[in-house]
Short mmCIF file of C-alpha atoms in Angstrom, two decimals:
data_model
loop_
_atom_site.label_atom_id
_atom_site.label_comp_id
_atom_site.label_asym_id
_atom_site.label_seq_id
_atom_site.Cartn_x
_atom_site.Cartn_y
_atom_site.Cartn_z
CA MET A 1 97.18 144.71 44.91
CA SER A 2 99.89 142.44 46.28
CA SER A 3 101.84 140.33 43.81
CA GLN A 4 101.12 137.43 46.16
CA THR A 5 97.59 137.38 44.75
CA HIS A 6 96.84 133.96 43.27
CA THR A 7 94.94 134.11 39.99
CA ILE A 8 93.30 130.97 38.65
CA ILE A 9 92.79 131.08 34.89
CA ILE A 10 90.33 128.75 33.19
CA GLY A 11 91.39 128.02 29.62
CA ALA A 12 94.78 128.21 27.87
CA GLY A 13 93.67 129.99 24.72
CA PRO A 14 94.97 133.40 23.58
CA ALA A 15 93.05 135.28 26.28
CA GLY A 16 93.98 132.91 29.10
CA LEU A 17 97.65 132.70 28.15
CA THR A 18 97.94 136.44 27.56
CA SER A 19 96.55 137.21 31.01
CA GLY A 20 98.72 134.50 32.59
CA TYR A 21 101.89 135.73 30.91
CA LEU A 22 101.35 139.38 31.80
CA LEU A 23 100.54 138.56 35.43
CA ALA A 24 103.49 136.19 35.75
CA LYS A 25 105.81 138.88 34.39
CA LYS A 26 104.62 141.14 37.20
CA GLY A 27 105.43 138.46 39.79
CA TYR A 28 101.87 137.31 40.41
CA LYS A 29 101.10 133.69 41.22
CA VAL A 30 99.26 132.11 38.31
CA THR A 31 97.61 128.72 37.76
CA ILE A 32 96.09 127.93 34.36
CA LEU A 33 93.65 125.04 33.96
CA GLU A 34 93.20 123.70 30.41
CA ALA A 35 90.78 120.94 29.41
CA ASP A 36 92.84 119.76 26.43
CA GLU A 37 95.46 117.20 27.41
CA LYS A 38 97.96 118.10 24.67
CA TYR A 39 97.45 121.49 23.03
CA VAL A 40 97.40 125.05 24.31
CA GLY A 41 96.00 127.87 22.18
CA GLY A 42 92.31 126.89 22.08
CA ILE A 43 90.95 127.51 18.60
CA SER A 44 94.28 129.23 17.83
CA ARG A 45 96.22 126.03 18.41
CA THR A 46 98.10 124.21 15.67
CA GLU A 47 97.70 120.46 15.44
CA SER A 48 100.21 118.28 13.60
CA LEU A 49 100.15 114.82 12.07
CA LYS A 50 102.97 113.16 10.11
CA GLY A 51 104.83 116.44 9.82
CA PHE A 52 101.82 118.39 8.49
CA TYR A 53 100.57 121.37 10.53
CA PHE A 54 96.90 122.34 10.69
CA ASP A 55 95.60 125.75 11.68
CA ILE A 56 92.12 125.51 13.21
CA GLY A 57 90.23 128.02 11.12
CA GLY A 58 92.94 130.34 9.83
CA HIS A 59 94.41 133.14 11.97
CA ARG A 60 95.86 136.29 10.49
CA PHE A 61 98.15 138.16 12.87
CA PHE A 62 97.11 141.76 12.29
CA SER A 63 96.06 144.28 14.92
CA LYS A 64 95.66 148.01 15.38
CA SER A 65 96.65 147.57 19.03
CA LYS A 66 100.28 148.44 19.73
CA GLU A 67 100.24 146.25 22.86
CA VAL A 68 99.04 143.23 20.89
CA GLU A 69 101.54 143.67 18.05
CA ASP A 70 104.35 144.22 20.57
CA LEU A 71 103.43 141.09 22.52
CA TRP A 72 103.45 138.96 19.36
CA THR A 73 106.91 140.30 18.54
CA GLU A 74 108.12 139.75 22.10
CA LEU A 75 107.02 136.11 22.09
CA LEU A 76 108.27 135.20 18.60
CA PRO A 77 110.87 137.80 17.60
CA ASN A 78 112.45 135.63 14.89
CA ASP A 79 109.63 133.38 13.77
CA MET A 80 106.98 135.67 12.26
CA LEU A 81 106.57 135.71 8.49
CA ASP A 82 105.06 138.53 6.45
CA ARG A 83 102.41 136.91 4.27
CA PRO A 84 100.25 138.29 1.44
CA ARG A 85 96.53 138.24 2.09
CA SER A 86 94.71 136.34 -0.63
CA SER A 87 91.21 134.92 -0.47
CA ARG A 88 88.50 134.31 -3.05
CA ILE A 89 84.83 133.44 -3.30
CA TYR A 90 83.71 130.40 -5.31
CA TYR A 91 80.28 130.99 -6.85
CA ASN A 92 78.55 129.42 -9.84
CA ASN A 93 81.71 127.59 -10.96
CA LYS A 94 83.76 130.79 -10.98
CA PHE A 95 86.18 132.49 -8.61
CA TYR A 96 85.88 136.05 -7.37
CA ALA A 97 88.69 137.88 -5.63
CA TYR A 98 87.83 139.12 -2.18
CA PRO A 99 87.97 142.08 -1.70
CA LEU A 100 86.14 142.61 -4.96
CA LYS A 101 87.98 143.46 -8.17
CA ALA A 102 85.49 145.48 -10.15
CA PHE A 103 86.32 144.32 -13.69
CA GLU A 104 86.76 140.69 -12.71
CA SER A 105 83.39 140.69 -10.95
CA LEU A 106 81.76 142.35 -13.96
CA PHE A 107 83.23 139.76 -16.32
CA ASN A 108 82.27 136.78 -14.12
CA LEU A 109 78.74 137.92 -13.36
CA GLY A 110 78.04 139.13 -16.87
CA ILE A 111 76.84 142.54 -17.99
CA MET A 112 73.13 142.04 -17.25
CA GLU A 113 73.68 140.50 -13.80
CA SER A 114 76.15 143.27 -12.89
CA ILE A 115 73.68 145.96 -13.95
CA LEU A 116 70.97 144.34 -11.87
CA CYS A 117 73.32 144.18 -8.84
CA VAL A 118 74.20 147.86 -9.15
CA LEU A 119 70.55 148.84 -9.56
CA SER A 120 69.69 146.76 -6.50
CA TYR A 121 72.40 148.55 -4.54
CA LEU A 122 71.20 151.97 -5.69
CA LYS A 123 67.64 151.09 -4.74
CA THR A 124 68.78 150.11 -1.26
CA ASN A 125 70.71 153.35 -0.95
CA LEU A 126 67.57 155.30 -1.77
CA PHE A 127 65.27 153.17 0.38
CA PRO A 128 67.38 151.50 3.09
CA ILE A 129 65.83 149.12 5.58
CA PRO A 130 65.33 151.21 8.75
CA ASN A 131 67.02 149.99 11.94
CA PRO A 132 68.17 146.60 10.60
CA LYS A 133 68.03 143.99 13.35
CA ASN A 134 69.10 140.85 11.51
CA PHE A 135 72.07 139.86 9.36
CA GLU A 136 70.14 139.79 6.10
CA ASP A 137 68.76 143.31 6.46
CA TRP A 138 72.10 144.75 7.63
CA VAL A 139 74.11 143.30 4.74
CA THR A 140 71.37 144.17 2.23
CA ASN A 141 71.73 147.81 3.29
CA GLN A 142 75.48 147.60 2.62
CA PHE A 143 75.46 145.70 -0.68
CA GLY A 144 71.92 145.52 -2.03
CA LYS A 145 69.56 142.55 -2.06
CA ARG A 146 70.94 140.92 -5.17
CA LEU A 147 74.59 140.86 -4.09
CA PHE A 148 73.52 139.71 -0.64
CA SER A 149 71.85 136.69 -2.24
CA ILE A 150 74.91 135.92 -4.38
CA PHE A 151 77.80 136.49 -2.00
CA PHE A 152 76.50 136.27 1.56
CA LYS A 153 73.37 134.15 2.02
CA THR A 154 74.57 130.63 1.16
CA TYR A 155 77.92 130.85 2.94
CA THR A 156 76.47 132.48 6.07
CA GLU A 157 73.75 129.87 6.38
CA LYS A 158 76.40 127.14 6.05
CA VAL A 159 78.41 128.71 8.86
CA TRP A 160 75.53 129.18 11.28
CA GLY A 161 73.04 126.49 10.29
CA MET A 162 70.19 128.99 10.46
CA ASP A 163 68.32 131.46 8.28
CA THR A 164 70.06 134.81 7.84
CA LYS A 165 66.96 136.57 9.19
CA ASP A 166 67.47 134.72 12.50
CA ILE A 167 71.06 135.95 12.91
CA SER A 168 71.58 139.19 14.79
CA ALA A 169 72.84 142.20 12.85
CA ASP A 170 75.49 142.49 15.57
CA TRP A 171 77.51 139.75 13.90
CA ALA A 172 77.57 141.48 10.51
CA ALA A 173 78.38 144.84 12.07
CA GLN A 174 81.21 143.29 14.06
CA ARG A 175 82.78 141.29 11.24
CA ILE A 176 82.43 143.55 8.19
CA LYS A 177 81.76 147.02 9.61
CA GLY A 178 82.99 149.77 7.29
CA LEU A 179 82.81 147.59 4.18
CA SER A 180 80.13 148.18 1.55
CA LEU A 181 79.84 147.67 -2.19
CA SER A 182 81.09 151.18 -2.87
CA SER A 183 84.08 150.91 -0.51
CA ALA A 184 85.04 147.48 -1.86
CA ILE A 185 84.90 148.60 -5.51
CA TRP A 186 86.72 151.85 -4.74
CA ASN A 187 89.44 149.91 -2.97
CA ALA A 188 89.78 147.70 -6.05
CA ILE A 189 90.11 150.50 -8.64
CA LYS A 190 91.72 153.41 -6.80
CA PRO A 191 95.41 154.16 -7.45
CA LYS A 192 97.74 152.52 -4.92
CA SER A 193 99.90 154.95 -3.00
CA LYS A 194 102.78 154.13 -0.70
CA ASN A 195 101.90 157.24 1.29
CA LYS A 196 98.22 156.46 1.78
CA ASP A 197 96.68 157.09 5.17
CA LYS A 198 96.80 153.66 6.77
CA THR A 199 94.69 154.84 9.72
CA LYS A 200 91.72 154.52 7.34
CA ILE A 201 92.34 150.84 6.55
CA ILE A 202 89.26 148.63 6.78
CA LYS A 203 90.38 145.46 8.49
CA THR A 204 88.46 143.28 6.05
CA LEU A 205 90.58 144.78 3.24
CA ILE A 206 94.10 144.36 4.63
CA ASP A 207 96.74 143.37 2.06
CA SER A 208 99.18 141.47 4.29
CA PHE A 209 99.56 140.03 7.75
CA ARG A 210 102.08 138.29 9.98
CA TYR A 211 102.02 134.58 10.66
CA PRO A 212 104.20 132.21 12.74
CA ARG A 213 106.35 129.84 10.66
CA ARG A 214 104.52 126.76 11.92
CA GLY A 215 101.12 128.13 12.72
CA PRO A 216 99.53 130.13 15.56
CA GLY A 217 100.06 127.32 18.03
CA MET A 218 103.74 128.19 17.90
CA MET A 219 102.91 131.54 19.52
CA TRP A 220 100.87 130.05 22.33
CA GLU A 221 103.26 127.20 23.04
CA GLU A 222 105.94 129.85 23.55
CA ALA A 223 103.64 131.83 25.84
CA ALA A 224 103.01 128.69 27.91
CA THR A 225 106.74 127.97 28.15
CA ARG A 226 107.45 131.49 29.35
CA ILE A 227 104.67 131.40 31.94
CA GLN A 228 106.16 128.24 33.41
CA SER A 229 109.67 129.69 33.36
CA LEU A 230 108.32 132.62 35.40
CA GLY A 231 106.92 130.26 38.04
CA GLY A 232 103.39 129.97 36.69
CA GLU A 233 101.63 126.61 36.65
CA ILE A 234 99.73 125.12 33.71
CA LYS A 235 97.61 122.05 34.37
CA MET A 236 96.58 120.21 31.20
CA GLY A 237 93.62 117.85 30.92
CA VAL A 238 91.60 119.49 33.71
CA PHE A 239 87.85 119.82 33.20
CA VAL A 240 86.63 122.52 35.60
CA ASN A 241 83.27 121.57 37.09
CA LYS A 242 82.87 123.61 40.28
CA LEU A 243 83.52 127.17 41.40
CA GLU A 244 82.84 128.34 44.94
CA LEU A 245 83.24 131.85 46.37
CA ASP A 246 83.77 132.03 50.13
CA GLY A 247 84.10 135.65 51.16
CA LYS A 248 86.99 136.93 49.05
CA ASN A 249 88.46 133.54 48.19
CA TRP A 250 87.64 131.32 45.24
CA LYS A 251 87.90 127.55 45.15
CA VAL A 252 88.04 126.08 41.65
CA SER A 253 87.67 122.33 41.30
CA GLY A 254 87.98 120.02 38.34
CA THR A 255 88.46 116.45 37.19
CA MET A 256 91.37 114.89 35.33
CA LYS A 257 90.71 112.43 32.51
CA ASN A 258 91.55 109.52 34.82
CA GLY A 259 88.82 110.69 37.22
CA GLU A 260 91.16 112.24 39.76
CA ALA A 261 89.70 115.29 41.49
CA ILE A 262 91.83 118.43 41.71
CA SER A 263 91.18 121.85 43.26
CA PHE A 264 92.88 125.23 43.71
CA GLU A 265 92.22 128.29 45.84
CA GLY A 266 92.83 131.86 44.74
CA ASP A 267 91.82 135.48 45.05
CA GLN A 268 90.99 136.05 41.39
CA VAL A 269 89.43 133.91 38.66
CA ILE A 270 89.81 134.69 34.97
CA SER A 271 87.59 132.53 32.77
CA SER A 272 87.74 132.04 29.01
CA ALA A 273 85.54 128.95 29.29
CA PRO A 274 82.19 129.03 27.46
CA MET A 275 79.73 131.09 29.52
CA ARG A 276 77.15 128.31 29.42
CA GLU A 277 79.53 125.84 31.08
CA LEU A 278 80.92 128.41 33.52
CA PHE A 279 77.54 129.24 35.02
CA LYS A 280 76.64 125.56 35.27
CA ALA A 281 79.82 125.07 37.32
CA ILE A 282 79.27 127.92 39.80
CA SER A 283 77.81 126.43 42.97
CA LYS A 284 78.44 129.09 45.64
CA PRO A 285 76.73 131.48 45.82
CA ALA A 286 74.08 129.64 43.82
CA VAL A 287 73.29 130.98 40.37
CA SER A 288 69.80 132.44 40.11
CA GLU A 289 67.20 130.61 38.02
CA LYS A 290 67.03 133.56 35.65
CA ALA A 291 70.79 133.56 35.07
CA LEU A 292 70.92 129.78 34.69
CA HIS A 293 68.16 129.98 32.08
CA SER A 294 70.12 132.63 30.19
CA ALA A 295 73.31 130.58 30.36
CA ASN A 296 71.55 127.47 29.07
CA SER A 297 70.00 129.52 26.25
CA LEU A 298 73.37 130.44 24.78
CA ARG A 299 74.19 128.47 21.64
CA TYR A 300 77.42 127.55 19.88
CA ARG A 301 78.38 126.47 16.39
CA ASP A 302 81.00 123.75 16.00
CA PHE A 303 83.09 122.78 13.03
CA LEU A 304 85.48 120.18 11.76
CA THR A 305 88.37 120.36 9.34
CA VAL A 306 89.22 117.58 6.91
CA ALA A 307 92.86 118.07 5.92
CA LEU A 308 93.72 116.47 2.58
CA VAL A 309 97.32 115.90 1.53
CA VAL A 310 97.47 116.33 -2.25
CA LYS A 311 100.15 116.29 -4.94
CA GLU A 312 101.20 119.91 -5.53
CA LYS A 313 99.92 121.23 -8.86
CA HIS A 314 99.59 124.90 -7.84
CA LEU A 315 95.87 125.01 -8.60
CA PHE A 316 95.34 127.94 -6.24
CA ASP A 317 97.48 129.96 -3.86
CA ASP A 318 94.82 131.67 -1.73
CA ASN A 319 95.01 131.53 2.06
CA TRP A 320 91.44 130.30 1.88
CA ILE A 321 88.45 130.12 -0.44
CA TYR A 322 84.84 130.77 0.59
CA ILE A 323 82.53 128.21 -1.03
CA HIS A 324 79.23 129.85 -2.01
CA ASP A 325 77.88 126.73 -3.65
CA PRO A 326 74.81 125.04 -2.10
CA SER A 327 75.54 121.77 -3.93
CA VAL A 328 78.44 120.97 -1.56
CA LYS A 329 78.58 120.97 2.22
CA VAL A 330 82.08 122.41 2.58
CA GLY A 331 82.02 126.06 3.60
CA ARG A 332 85.64 127.15 3.31
CA ILE A 333 88.92 125.64 2.11
CA GLN A 334 92.26 126.50 3.69
CA ASN A 335 95.54 126.29 1.79
CA PHE A 336 98.00 125.62 4.59
CA LYS A 337 101.11 126.04 2.42
CA SER A 338 99.88 129.51 1.49
CA TRP A 339 99.82 130.43 5.18
CA SER A 340 103.39 129.22 5.54
CA PRO A 341 105.51 126.82 3.45
CA GLU A 342 106.71 125.23 6.69
CA MET A 343 103.20 123.92 7.38
CA VAL A 344 103.88 121.25 4.72
CA PRO A 345 107.04 119.10 5.10
CA ASP A 346 107.36 117.98 1.46
CA PRO A 347 107.40 120.64 -1.33
CA ASN A 348 105.97 118.08 -3.73
CA TYR A 349 102.71 118.11 -1.76
CA ASN A 350 100.21 120.59 -0.44
CA CYS A 351 97.63 120.32 2.31
CA TYR A 352 94.10 121.69 1.98
CA GLY A 353 91.77 122.03 4.95
CA LEU A 354 88.08 121.63 4.08
CA GLU A 355 85.94 123.19 6.80
CA TYR A 356 82.49 121.86 7.62
CA PHE A 357 80.28 123.82 9.99
CA CYS A 358 77.98 121.78 12.18
CA PHE A 359 76.44 121.32 15.60
CA GLU A 360 77.98 118.89 18.03
CA GLY A 361 76.05 115.65 17.75
CA ASP A 362 74.55 116.21 14.29
CA GLY A 363 75.13 114.01 11.25
CA LEU A 364 78.42 115.53 10.16
CA TRP A 365 79.84 115.67 13.68
CA VAL A 366 79.22 112.01 14.43
CA SER A 367 80.36 110.74 11.02
CA SER A 368 83.43 108.52 11.06
CA ASP A 369 86.74 110.02 10.04
CA GLU A 370 86.79 107.66 7.04
CA ASN A 371 83.41 108.92 5.80
CA LEU A 372 84.38 112.55 6.31
CA VAL A 373 87.62 112.12 4.36
CA GLU A 374 85.68 110.46 1.55
CA LEU A 375 83.15 113.33 1.52
CA ALA A 376 85.96 115.89 1.37
CA LYS A 377 87.63 114.05 -1.49
CA GLN A 378 84.42 114.00 -3.52
CA GLU A 379 83.72 117.67 -2.92
CA ILE A 380 87.19 119.04 -3.67
CA VAL A 381 87.22 117.05 -6.92
CA LYS A 382 83.75 118.37 -7.80
CA LEU A 383 84.99 121.92 -7.24
CA GLY A 384 87.94 121.29 -9.57
CA LEU A 385 90.58 121.99 -6.93
CA ALA A 386 92.17 118.54 -6.98
CA GLU A 387 92.14 115.28 -8.90
CA LEU A 388 91.19 112.11 -7.06
CA ASN A 389 94.40 110.30 -7.95
CA ASP A 390 96.45 113.16 -6.52
CA ILE A 391 94.98 112.87 -3.00
CA LYS A 392 97.41 110.97 -0.79
CA GLU A 393 95.59 110.85 2.57
CA GLY A 394 93.32 112.79 4.91
CA PHE A 395 92.98 113.72 8.56
CA VAL A 396 90.04 115.03 10.62
CA VAL A 397 90.22 117.65 13.36
CA ARG A 398 87.06 118.52 15.34
CA GLN A 399 86.51 121.82 17.13
CA LYS A 400 83.73 122.23 19.67
CA LYS A 401 82.19 125.66 20.30
CA ALA A 402 84.12 127.38 17.54
CA TYR A 403 81.62 130.22 17.22
CA PRO A 404 79.23 131.76 19.77
CA VAL A 405 75.85 132.05 18.03
CA TYR A 406 74.43 135.56 17.61
CA ASP A 407 70.72 134.76 17.50
CA ASP A 408 68.05 137.37 18.12
CA ALA A 409 67.99 136.75 21.90
CA TYR A 410 71.68 136.32 22.72
CA GLN A 411 72.33 139.90 23.89
CA SER A 412 69.53 139.86 26.43
CA HIS A 413 70.96 136.67 27.92
CA ILE A 414 74.47 138.19 28.07
CA ASP A 415 73.07 141.22 29.89
CA VAL A 416 71.49 138.96 32.53
CA LEU A 417 74.76 137.09 33.09
CA LYS A 418 76.84 140.26 33.29
CA SER A 419 74.49 141.60 35.97
CA GLU A 420 74.68 138.34 37.90
CA ILE A 421 78.49 138.49 38.02
CA LYS A 422 78.53 142.12 39.06
CA GLU A 423 76.06 141.53 41.89
CA LYS A 424 77.29 138.22 43.29
CA TYR A 425 80.72 137.11 42.11
CA LYS A 426 83.58 139.35 43.18
CA ASN A 427 86.86 139.02 41.28
CA LEU A 428 85.43 136.81 38.54
CA HIS A 429 86.61 138.13 35.18
CA LEU A 430 85.39 136.96 31.76
CA VAL A 431 87.73 137.18 28.76
CA GLY A 432 88.04 135.91 25.20
CA ARG A 433 85.65 134.62 22.56
CA ASN A 434 83.70 131.97 24.45
CA GLY A 435 84.37 133.54 27.83
CA MET A 436 82.39 136.60 26.78
CA HIS A 437 80.25 134.94 24.08
CA LYS A 438 81.66 137.40 21.54
CA TYR A 439 82.92 136.58 18.08
CA ASN A 440 86.34 137.99 19.00
CA ASN A 441 89.32 137.81 16.72
CA GLN A 442 92.52 136.62 18.36
CA ASP A 443 93.75 140.17 18.98
CA HIS A 444 90.46 141.23 20.52
CA ALA A 445 90.57 138.26 22.87
CA MET A 446 94.08 139.30 23.86
CA MET A 447 92.97 142.88 24.47
CA THR A 448 90.22 141.73 26.85
CA ALA A 449 92.92 139.84 28.77
CA MET A 450 95.26 142.84 28.82
CA LEU A 451 92.59 145.15 30.21
CA THR A 452 91.56 142.55 32.78
CA VAL A 453 95.16 142.31 33.96
CA GLU A 454 95.25 146.11 34.31
CA ASN A 455 92.12 145.93 36.46
CA ILE A 456 93.59 143.19 38.67
CA ILE A 457 96.90 144.98 39.15
CA SER A 458 95.19 148.25 40.04
CA ASP A 459 92.56 146.46 42.17
CA SER A 460 89.87 148.41 40.37
CA GLU A 461 87.32 148.27 37.57
CA THR A 462 88.97 151.03 35.57
CA TYR A 463 88.46 149.42 32.17
CA ASP A 464 85.18 148.08 30.87
CA VAL A 465 86.42 144.99 29.05
CA TRP A 466 83.06 144.58 27.33
CA ASN A 467 83.76 147.69 25.24
CA VAL A 468 86.67 146.13 23.37
CA ASN A 469 84.67 144.66 20.51
CA GLN A 470 82.11 147.46 20.40
CA ASP A 471 84.72 150.05 19.43
CA ALA A 472 84.41 150.17 15.64
CA GLU A 473 87.59 152.19 15.15
CA TYR A 474 89.60 149.67 17.15
CA HIS A 475 87.98 146.71 15.47
CA GLU A 476 88.13 147.75 11.85
CA GLY A 477 90.40 150.71 11.24
CA GLY A 478 93.97 151.71 11.73
CA GLU A 479 97.55 150.79 11.03
CA PRO A 480 99.16 147.74 12.68
CA GLY A 481 100.64 148.68 16.01
CA LYS A 482 99.50 152.30 15.84
CA ILE A 483 96.94 152.35 18.63
CA ASN A 484 97.50 151.84 22.34
CA ILE A 485 95.08 151.05 25.14
CA GLU A 486 94.78 154.63 26.31
CA GLU A 487 93.82 155.84 22.81
CA ARG A 488 91.35 153.04 22.16
CA LEU A 489 89.52 152.69 25.44
CA VAL A 490 89.04 155.74 27.62
CA PRO A 491 89.26 154.59 31.27
CA GLN A 492 85.86 154.57 32.83
CA LYS A 493 84.24 153.40 36.02
CA VAL A 494 81.72 150.65 35.56
#
């Protein structure tokens, strides 16, 4: 395909910027349209207020893909820190290391509770739930019913706002595949060897990761700068509301915040926009009623972070803590200084990010910033992670469509939309978390972009991008930077 091809990219998150950068490096004309007026990076952006930097959700830079690891290094060769992975679970007024430490868990749970958990696990091993379809059944098979109730049910229902039996097993399989009670305990007690086979690493159990000095947004701001230096165009504050295909040419139109209409024409469209909004925007050829119904049926979970600046008393040094306590609304607490000391400008202070999962428009979402800061103060004090007098101030950051919902019908809707694109919309490529309605990690989103770029350059459909997150070996196992595209995804015609 000629390098004169004009590719319009909707969304300047990791997938959009990765595809834009790789195409621009090859001399292709690129225009990226981003709805946010200020930040690139999507959910991987880093916001800042008064010198404090806030990561939106926590992003560990760790991948089995050589291409992904190499690209991170290429973009920030001198600004990536090696950070220890540390996270714990808060349950019943006690903290549990995650991954599990066998003796600590035994001590915290007590002898009788631990025996009951092991017996529950053994019972499940003998009589597993056949063909688990929902999250609860899948995790119960891995850990037993009793441990599921202790360590998974409350937190998961906070995240998704729905019963664990209404969540597809796909989400559990995608996020914690390869991890079970036996593997977690074995990992905690087995001798550590410098010569261990790292190709068998379970991603959930990694010990360290890389992280940009001032948050993941640093990576994507650099990607945006390089795209522009290569002649690519990035338009901020553009809400895309119409896509039209005329023969082989696409026209993509949008609106600026001031109401000004703007449009671009190109040969290719790469979209990381939420699938629901994308299909609402396609006007030519018209989207079928069946596909529009499927698009409108897709659901999203939103969240907000309340960042509290507190006097540093070194009460915990975890990257984050999972809150398995139904008496508080907070689901997870980030320790931004633990991600990188440069996230906090004054060493006498720390900054904790309390994450609240919600739906756009519900009670939490529409609460005033003042009320949310007050709620966060009360809850972090209740949890014993700060004293009220030590809290200096708070900030609120909202994130729409943070997580695509994996309900029991989502896959059937995705299948309808994939078929619609294949039949009617030539050169429309979906990438990234919301673009594909997949709970992609950052590196998986980047891989979908990389494979899409390969398809565009070769003017073919050599790689099935939808396979990226279904490849369990790629998703969960391997050593950082060990695996390349050819080893992970066998080229196939689709």
